[in-house]
Structures are given as C-alpha cells and as structure tokens.
Amino acid sequence: MNKTEIISIERIPENVEQLKEMSACSLTTPFQTAALAVAVLCNYEKDVEKTIEMINYLKGPAELSNLEKQFLRDRLVEKAYVSRSYFKGTSPQNDYALPDTLEIEVSDNPYSYDNEGYAVLYLKSSGADSPRQVKLRRKGDNWYLWEILFLSDIRVPASLDPWA
C-alpha cells in the first residue's frame, strides 16, 4: 500500500461537541481517526476531563481504562509539545508552535492491515526520526481509536533544551 494522506484539522477541539462538528469526524477512514486523536490530545493541558471525553468518543464502544488514563498523564503532563509535534510546520526550534494551517501526515504500509478489522498507521513527528504508530479498529463503516502508541519522548523544544 504505502499511502500517505494529509488530514486538515479546522481547530483543536475543546469538547465533544466541537469534535463532532469537524469535517474529519466522520470516522470513515482510519487516517481521519488517527489525525483526530492527535488534535484531541493537544487539548490535554487545557482540560484533562474534556480531553478524555473526546478520546472516549474516538474509541467508540471501548472507553479508556484507568491504565490508559495514567499512560496519558505520564506522557503529556508538562509535555504538551509531544502532541503538537505531529502537525506539519512544527519543530523543536519553534517550540512546536502550532501553525495557522493545521495538517497532520498519516501513512500506512504493506503491513498496516495484516489483522482483519484493525489498522496500524504511522504519524510523522517533527521531533522524532521515525514515524510513530497508532492502532485503529473497524466497527461497521467506522474506524475507532484502539491504541495510542505515538506518545513516546521526542526532542525537547529549544526553549527547554539545556544544551541549545
């Protein structure tokens, strides 16, 4: 396969209602759902509870477990820049500042659909050398977030780098 899509995001959603209004929120492709997961996690530092509600919406019938909530807390508290790093135009040099045009690059590969009903897609971070994974699950005509695997550490923003 090796398909890459650039998903445009109108804004960083702040609640489930705003998320549902977004054009990518049809959840009919795994690429859309993957990009929305990134956009939703950008709200984490502003409002944890509303972010969890939005992630639960993207997860469909399977809500976040307590372990998954702890994982998000461990990965995002004081590291909000990790989620922002997936938007085109961000970099460690600009402290992963969100650009005016919000776009996320999502790719698959020949092995992305090896398990029926699931997709493993790849997100490009401006702070990492290799793309990061996200796993999605299909139910009916929709694709839902299954596993958030893209929150590993990346290069710190220049303003936080003691070696810069």
Short mmCIF file of C-alpha atoms in Angstrom, two decimals:
data_model
loop_
_atom_site.label_atom_id
_atom_site.label_comp_id
_atom_site.label_asym_id
_atom_site.label_seq_id
_atom_site.Cartn_x
_atom_site.Cartn_y
_atom_site.Cartn_z
CA MET A 1 0.00 0.00 0.00
CA ASN A 2 2.23 2.85 1.23
CA LYS A 3 -0.39 5.56 1.11
CA THR A 4 0.07 8.93 2.78
CA GLU A 5 -2.74 11.35 3.48
CA ILE A 6 -2.53 14.90 4.76
CA ILE A 7 -5.50 15.45 7.05
CA SER A 8 -6.57 19.06 7.58
CA ILE A 9 -7.86 19.97 11.02
CA GLU A 10 -10.01 23.10 11.37
CA ARG A 11 -9.08 23.71 15.02
CA ILE A 12 -8.02 21.99 18.20
CA PRO A 13 -11.34 20.79 19.64
CA GLU A 14 -12.09 21.67 23.25
CA ASN A 15 -15.07 19.35 23.80
CA VAL A 16 -17.01 16.50 22.20
CA GLU A 17 -19.47 18.86 20.51
CA GLN A 18 -16.67 20.74 18.73
CA LEU A 19 -15.05 17.42 17.79
CA LYS A 20 -18.26 16.11 16.23
CA GLU A 21 -18.58 19.29 14.13
CA MET A 22 -15.19 18.77 12.49
CA SER A 23 -15.13 17.59 8.88
CA ALA A 24 -12.69 14.76 9.64
CA CYS A 25 -15.00 13.43 12.35
CA SER A 26 -16.97 11.15 10.03
CA LEU A 27 -14.55 8.41 11.23
CA THR A 28 -14.97 6.63 7.91
CA THR A 29 -11.23 6.24 7.34
CA PRO A 30 -8.53 5.21 9.80
CA PHE A 31 -6.47 8.18 8.57
CA GLN A 32 -9.11 10.65 9.83
CA THR A 33 -9.44 8.97 13.21
CA ALA A 34 -5.67 8.89 13.69
CA ALA A 35 -5.35 12.61 12.92
CA LEU A 36 -8.26 13.49 15.21
CA ALA A 37 -6.61 11.62 18.08
CA VAL A 38 -3.59 13.90 17.77
CA ALA A 39 -5.74 17.03 17.62
CA VAL A 40 -7.78 15.97 20.66
CA LEU A 41 -4.65 15.27 22.73
CA CYS A 42 -3.49 18.85 22.10
CA ASN A 43 -6.29 19.91 24.47
CA TYR A 44 -4.94 17.75 27.34
CA GLU A 45 -3.03 20.52 29.14
CA LYS A 46 -6.08 22.79 28.96
CA ASP A 47 -8.77 20.35 30.16
CA VAL A 48 -7.96 16.74 31.04
CA GLU A 49 -11.57 15.63 31.60
CA LYS A 50 -12.90 17.05 28.33
CA THR A 51 -9.94 15.53 26.50
CA ILE A 52 -10.72 12.12 27.99
CA GLU A 53 -14.36 12.53 26.91
CA MET A 54 -13.20 13.26 23.35
CA ILE A 55 -10.79 10.30 23.32
CA ASN A 56 -13.62 8.08 24.57
CA TYR A 57 -15.75 9.31 21.67
CA LEU A 58 -12.95 8.36 19.24
CA LYS A 59 -12.63 4.97 20.94
CA GLY A 60 -16.28 4.15 20.19
CA PRO A 61 -17.66 1.37 22.37
CA ALA A 62 -14.39 0.86 24.31
CA GLU A 63 -13.61 3.71 26.74
CA LEU A 64 -10.18 4.49 28.17
CA SER A 65 -9.19 2.23 31.04
CA ASN A 66 -7.64 3.64 34.21
CA LEU A 67 -4.28 2.32 32.97
CA GLU A 68 -4.69 4.19 29.68
CA LYS A 69 -5.63 7.39 31.54
CA GLN A 70 -2.48 7.03 33.64
CA PHE A 71 -0.46 6.46 30.46
CA LEU A 72 -1.76 9.74 29.02
CA ARG A 73 -0.98 11.55 32.26
CA ASP A 74 2.56 10.15 32.30
CA ARG A 75 3.17 11.12 28.67
CA LEU A 76 1.50 14.51 28.47
CA VAL A 77 1.82 16.33 31.79
CA GLU A 78 4.43 19.03 31.19
CA LYS A 79 4.98 17.60 27.69
CA ALA A 80 2.08 19.06 25.72
CA TYR A 81 4.52 19.68 22.88
CA VAL A 82 4.55 15.94 22.06
CA SER A 83 1.04 16.09 20.58
CA ARG A 84 1.75 19.35 18.77
CA SER A 85 4.84 17.82 17.12
CA TYR A 86 2.61 15.86 14.72
CA PHE A 87 1.41 18.98 12.94
CA LYS A 88 3.24 19.97 9.76
CA GLY A 89 5.26 23.14 10.28
CA THR A 90 6.21 22.49 13.90
CA SER A 91 9.77 21.87 15.04
CA PRO A 92 11.91 21.83 18.18
CA GLN A 93 13.31 25.19 17.06
CA ASN A 94 9.89 26.87 17.14
CA ASP A 95 8.93 25.07 20.38
CA TYR A 96 6.38 23.04 18.39
CA ALA A 97 4.19 26.12 17.98
CA LEU A 98 1.04 25.29 16.04
CA PRO A 99 0.99 26.83 12.57
CA ASP A 100 -2.01 28.70 11.14
CA THR A 101 -2.84 25.75 8.86
CA LEU A 102 -3.29 22.57 10.90
CA GLU A 103 -2.27 19.48 8.90
CA ILE A 104 -1.21 16.02 10.02
CA GLU A 105 0.58 13.48 7.84
CA VAL A 106 -0.74 9.93 8.26
CA SER A 107 0.67 6.92 6.38
CA ASP A 108 0.14 3.21 6.06
CA ASN A 109 2.45 0.47 4.79
CA PRO A 110 2.06 -3.04 3.34
CA TYR A 111 1.61 -4.49 6.85
CA SER A 112 -0.87 -1.93 8.17
CA TYR A 113 -3.90 -4.15 7.61
CA ASP A 114 -2.46 -7.58 8.44
CA ASN A 115 -5.03 -8.20 11.18
CA GLU A 116 -8.57 -8.06 9.84
CA GLY A 117 -10.61 -5.24 11.32
CA TYR A 118 -7.52 -3.37 12.53
CA ALA A 119 -5.13 -0.84 11.02
CA VAL A 120 -1.71 0.27 12.22
CA LEU A 121 -0.94 3.69 10.79
CA TYR A 122 2.05 5.97 11.16
CA LEU A 123 2.24 9.60 12.20
CA LYS A 124 5.18 11.82 11.37
CA SER A 125 6.52 13.87 14.29
CA SER A 126 8.82 16.81 13.72
CA GLY A 127 10.65 15.83 16.91
CA ALA A 128 11.40 12.19 16.01
CA ASP A 129 13.50 10.50 13.38
CA SER A 130 10.94 7.81 12.54
CA PRO A 131 7.15 7.80 12.32
CA ARG A 132 5.11 6.71 15.34
CA GLN A 133 2.28 4.19 15.38
CA VAL A 134 -1.39 4.42 16.16
CA LYS A 135 -3.70 1.40 16.08
CA LEU A 136 -7.31 1.64 14.98
CA ARG A 137 -10.20 -0.80 14.94
CA ARG A 138 -13.07 -1.02 12.50
CA LYS A 139 -16.68 -1.47 13.55
CA GLY A 140 -19.22 -1.31 10.76
CA ASP A 141 -18.30 1.57 8.48
CA ASN A 142 -16.33 3.48 11.14
CA TRP A 143 -12.76 3.41 12.37
CA TYR A 144 -12.14 3.91 16.08
CA LEU A 145 -9.04 4.60 18.11
CA TRP A 146 -7.73 1.34 19.61
CA GLU A 147 -4.21 2.03 20.92
CA ILE A 148 -2.30 5.29 21.33
CA LEU A 149 1.29 4.32 20.57
CA PHE A 150 2.62 7.68 19.39
CA LEU A 151 3.38 9.48 22.67
CA SER A 152 6.99 8.40 23.11
CA ASP A 153 9.50 11.08 24.02
CA ILE A 154 10.76 13.33 21.27
CA ARG A 155 13.37 16.07 21.06
CA VAL A 156 12.58 18.76 23.62
CA PRO A 157 11.62 22.23 22.47
CA ALA A 158 14.57 24.59 22.07
CA SER A 159 13.39 26.71 24.99
CA LEU A 160 13.65 23.68 27.30
CA ASP A 161 16.89 22.26 25.93
CA PRO A 162 19.78 22.98 28.31
CA TRP A 163 22.24 22.17 25.51
CA ALA A 164 20.78 24.60 22.98
#
